Coordinates of C-alpha atoms in Angstrom, one line a residue:
M13 CA 80.1 143.8 71.5
Q14 CA 78.3 142.4 74.5
K15 CA 77.7 139.1 72.6
N16 CA 81.4 138.8 71.8
L17 CA 82.3 139.4 75.4
N18 CA 79.8 136.7 76.5
A19 CA 81.2 134.3 74.0
R20 CA 84.8 134.9 75.2
M21 CA 83.7 134.4 78.8
D22 CA 81.9 131.2 77.9
N23 CA 84.9 129.8 76.0
R24 CA 87.2 130.6 78.9
F25 CA 84.9 128.8 81.4
A26 CA 84.4 125.9 79.0
T27 CA 88.1 125.4 78.5
A28 CA 88.7 125.5 82.2
L29 CA 86.0 122.9 82.8
V30 CA 87.3 120.6 80.1
I31 CA 90.8 120.7 81.5
A32 CA 89.5 120.1 85.0
C33 CA 87.4 117.1 83.8
V34 CA 90.4 115.6 82.0
L35 CA 92.6 116.0 85.1
S36 CA 89.9 114.5 87.3
L37 CA 89.5 111.5 85.0
I38 CA 93.3 110.9 84.9
S39 CA 93.6 111.2 88.6
T40 CA 90.7 108.8 89.1
I41 CA 92.3 106.2 86.8
Y42 CA 95.6 106.6 88.6
M43 CA 94.0 106.2 92.0
A44 CA 92.0 103.2 91.0
A45 CA 95.1 101.5 89.5
S46 CA 97.1 102.3 92.6
I47 CA 94.5 100.7 94.9
G48 CA 94.2 97.6 92.8
T49 CA 97.9 96.8 92.2
D50 CA 100.5 95.3 94.5
F51 CA 103.5 97.5 94.0
W52 CA 103.4 100.1 96.7
Y53 CA 106.7 98.8 98.1
E54 CA 109.2 96.3 96.6
Y55 CA 112.1 94.4 98.0
R56 CA 115.1 93.3 96.0
S57 CA 117.1 90.4 97.4
P58 CA 119.6 87.9 96.0
A59 CA 118.2 84.6 94.8
P60 CA 118.3 82.0 97.6
E61 CA 120.5 79.0 97.1
N62 CA 117.6 76.6 97.4
F63 CA 114.0 76.4 98.4
S64 CA 114.0 73.1 100.3
D65 CA 111.5 74.5 102.9
L66 CA 109.1 75.8 100.2
N67 CA 106.0 74.3 101.8
K68 CA 106.8 75.9 105.1
I69 CA 107.4 79.2 103.3
R70 CA 104.0 79.1 101.7
D71 CA 102.3 78.0 105.0
D72 CA 103.9 80.9 106.9
F73 CA 103.1 83.4 104.2
V74 CA 99.4 82.5 103.8
D75 CA 98.8 81.8 107.5
S76 CA 95.2 82.8 108.5
D77 CA 96.6 84.3 111.7
P78 CA 99.5 86.3 110.2
D79 CA 102.6 87.1 112.2
E80 CA 103.8 90.5 111.0
K81 CA 107.5 89.6 111.6
T82 CA 107.2 86.3 109.9
Y83 CA 105.6 87.5 106.6
N84 CA 107.8 90.6 106.5
D85 CA 110.9 88.4 106.8
L86 CA 109.7 86.4 103.9
L87 CA 109.0 89.6 101.9
F88 CA 112.6 90.6 102.6
R89 CA 114.1 87.3 101.5
Y90 CA 112.0 86.4 98.5
N91 CA 111.7 89.7 96.5
G92 CA 108.4 90.6 98.0
T93 CA 106.0 93.3 96.9
V94 CA 103.3 94.9 99.0
G95 CA 100.1 96.6 98.0
L96 CA 97.1 97.9 100.0
W97 CA 95.3 94.6 99.6
R98 CA 97.9 91.9 99.0
R99 CA 101.4 90.8 99.7
C100 CA 103.5 88.8 97.2
I101 CA 106.7 86.8 97.1
T102 CA 108.7 85.2 94.3
V103 CA 109.1 81.4 94.6
P104 CA 109.8 78.5 92.2
N105 CA 107.0 76.9 90.3
K106 CA 106.0 73.5 91.7
S107 CA 106.0 72.0 88.2
T108 CA 109.8 72.7 87.6
P109 CA 112.4 70.0 88.1
W110 CA 113.8 71.6 91.3
Y111 CA 110.8 70.5 93.2
S112 CA 112.1 66.9 93.5
S113 CA 115.7 68.0 93.6
P114 CA 116.1 71.4 95.3
E115 CA 118.8 73.4 93.7
K116 CA 119.3 77.0 92.7
T117 CA 116.7 77.9 90.1
E118 CA 116.7 80.0 87.0
S119 CA 114.6 83.2 87.0
S120 CA 112.4 81.7 84.3
D121 CA 111.3 79.0 86.8
L122 CA 110.1 81.5 89.4
I123 CA 106.5 82.6 89.9
T124 CA 104.9 85.3 92.0
E125 CA 102.5 84.1 94.7
C126 CA 100.2 86.6 96.4
F127 CA 98.0 86.5 99.4
S128 CA 95.3 89.0 100.2
F129 CA 94.9 90.8 103.5
T130 CA 91.5 90.1 104.9
L131 CA 89.4 93.0 106.3
S132 CA 90.1 91.9 109.9
E133 CA 93.9 91.9 109.1
Q134 CA 93.6 95.4 107.8
F135 CA 92.3 96.5 111.2
M136 CA 94.6 94.3 113.3
E137 CA 96.7 95.9 115.9
K138 CA 100.5 96.4 115.3
Y139 CA 102.8 95.6 118.2
V140 CA 105.7 97.6 119.6
E141 CA 108.0 94.7 118.6
P142 CA 106.5 93.2 115.4
G143 CA 105.4 89.6 116.0
N144 CA 105.7 89.8 119.8
H145 CA 102.2 90.1 121.3
N146 CA 103.6 90.7 124.8
T147 CA 105.2 94.0 124.0
G148 CA 101.9 96.0 123.8
I149 CA 100.1 97.7 121.0
D150 CA 101.9 100.3 118.9
L151 CA 99.1 102.8 118.4
L152 CA 100.9 105.0 115.9
R153 CA 101.7 102.2 113.5
T154 CA 98.2 100.7 114.0
Y155 CA 96.4 103.9 112.9
L156 CA 98.9 104.7 110.2
W157 CA 98.1 101.3 108.6
R158 CA 94.4 101.8 108.9
C159 CA 94.6 105.3 107.4
Q160 CA 96.7 104.2 104.5
F161 CA 94.1 101.5 103.7
L162 CA 90.9 103.7 104.2
L163 CA 91.9 107.1 102.8
P164 CA 92.4 106.0 99.2
F165 CA 88.8 104.6 99.1
V166 CA 87.5 107.8 100.6
S167 CA 89.4 109.8 98.0
L168 CA 88.0 107.7 95.2
G169 CA 84.5 108.0 96.6
L170 CA 84.7 111.8 96.9
M171 CA 85.8 112.1 93.3
C172 CA 82.9 109.9 92.1
F173 CA 80.5 112.0 94.2
G174 CA 82.0 115.2 92.7
A175 CA 81.5 113.8 89.2
L176 CA 77.9 113.1 90.0
I177 CA 77.4 116.7 91.1
G178 CA 79.1 117.9 88.0
L179 CA 76.6 115.9 85.8
C180 CA 73.8 117.5 87.8
A181 CA 75.3 120.9 87.1
C182 CA 75.4 120.2 83.4
A183 CA 71.8 119.0 83.5
C184 CA 70.8 122.3 85.3
R185 CA 72.9 124.3 82.8
S186 CA 74.6 126.1 85.8
L187 CA 78.3 126.4 86.7
Y188 CA 77.6 127.3 90.3
P189 CA 77.2 123.7 91.6
T190 CA 80.7 122.9 90.3
I191 CA 82.0 124.7 93.4
A192 CA 80.9 121.6 95.3
T193 CA 82.7 119.5 92.8
G194 CA 85.9 121.5 93.3
V195 CA 85.6 121.2 97.1
L196 CA 85.2 117.5 96.9
H197 CA 88.2 117.1 94.6
F198 CA 90.2 119.2 97.1
L199 CA 89.2 116.9 99.9
A200 CA 90.0 113.9 97.8
G201 CA 93.5 115.3 97.2
L202 CA 94.0 115.8 100.9
C203 CA 92.9 112.1 101.5
T204 CA 95.3 110.9 98.8
L205 CA 98.1 113.0 100.2
G206 CA 97.3 111.7 103.7
S207 CA 97.3 108.1 102.5
V208 CA 100.7 108.5 100.8
S209 CA 102.1 110.2 103.9
C210 CA 100.8 107.5 106.2
Y211 CA 102.3 104.8 104.0
V212 CA 105.7 106.4 104.0
A213 CA 105.7 106.9 107.8
G214 CA 104.5 103.3 108.3
I215 CA 107.2 101.8 106.2
E216 CA 109.9 103.9 107.9
L217 CA 108.7 102.9 111.3
L218 CA 108.5 99.2 110.3
H219 CA 112.1 99.3 109.0
Q220 CA 113.3 100.9 112.2
K221 CA 111.9 97.9 114.1
L222 CA 112.8 95.2 111.5
Q223 CA 116.1 96.0 109.9
L224 CA 116.5 94.9 106.3
P225 CA 119.0 92.0 105.9
E226 CA 122.3 92.6 104.2
N227 CA 122.1 92.8 100.4
V228 CA 118.3 93.5 100.6
K229 CA 117.1 96.7 99.2
G230 CA 113.7 98.3 99.5
E231 CA 112.1 100.9 97.3
F232 CA 108.7 102.4 96.6
G233 CA 107.0 100.9 93.6
W234 CA 105.0 102.3 90.7
S235 CA 101.6 101.8 92.4
F236 CA 102.8 104.2 95.1
C237 CA 104.0 106.6 92.4
L238 CA 100.6 106.6 90.8
A239 CA 99.0 107.7 94.1
C240 CA 101.7 110.4 94.4
V241 CA 100.9 111.8 90.9
S242 CA 97.1 111.5 91.6
A243 CA 97.1 114.0 94.5
P244 CA 98.4 117.1 92.6
L245 CA 96.1 116.3 89.7
Q246 CA 93.2 116.4 92.1
F247 CA 94.3 119.7 93.5
M248 CA 94.6 121.2 90.0
A249 CA 91.2 119.9 89.0
A250 CA 89.7 121.4 92.2
A251 CA 91.3 124.8 91.6
L252 CA 89.9 124.9 88.0
F253 CA 86.4 123.8 89.1
I254 CA 86.2 126.4 91.9
W255 CA 87.7 129.2 89.7
A256 CA 85.3 128.6 86.9
A257 CA 82.3 128.5 89.2
R258 CA 83.2 131.6 91.3
T259 CA 84.3 133.7 88.3
N260 CA 81.2 132.8 86.3
R261 CA 79.0 133.7 89.3
K262 CA 80.8 137.0 89.9
E263 CA 80.7 138.1 86.2
Y264 CA 77.0 137.1 86.0
T265 CA 76.3 139.3 89.0
L266 CA 78.2 142.2 87.5
M267 CA 76.4 141.8 84.2
K268 CA 73.0 141.7 85.9
A269 CA 73.8 144.8 87.8
Y270 CA 75.0 146.5 84.6
R271 CA 71.7 145.7 82.8
M272 CA 69.6 147.0 85.7
A273 CA 71.6 150.2 85.7

């Protein structure tokens, strides 16, 4: 009877750990994909009549000393997308006939050009009036931008460290260290949630200062949605890890006391 009870307990803990590991793996994949893609926010605008100033557009967009207002205006006008690392706009391909005779182009002639934010740009100050250095630093937007960039990496690092502790727990044949794995996943979930919140707040504040042009719509993209889904998966994995470790420890203590009695 005691052996059957132990077997049922082991099966219950094993099931919880397997589910937690699957949730952890899925959330890690979602978070990594979210960090590495450029669709946190997308703008939808009508196709411009012509692109006669294409060279100037490209120069402004990839400027080594970026002006926040300038590149955001280009994002608004040219179906831009923004990620944590890069910003992209949709422009005609240089090899198409329009290049020598600028006219309205077909969608098949358009390509997406992206430019990466450098590390210094990620930590660059935001100004009260975007693009105007004389209006003073907007500390709220500055730190929201920095947090939305840093927190996803912290989240990913915490989950990887938690996985390492989990492997050590398996090697030691003990469930108790998985409490640390659960705590790290919980902290990772908080970081992911914080990153998503900072991003939403930053976008809303930016649009209050730079109004979207008429006929231009903005929406959160699938990269942002992956981060949103990743957070609850991390919390669920954390709950299962902690529950399995604590319950196993408690029942082990009760069983040991029963045997001594």
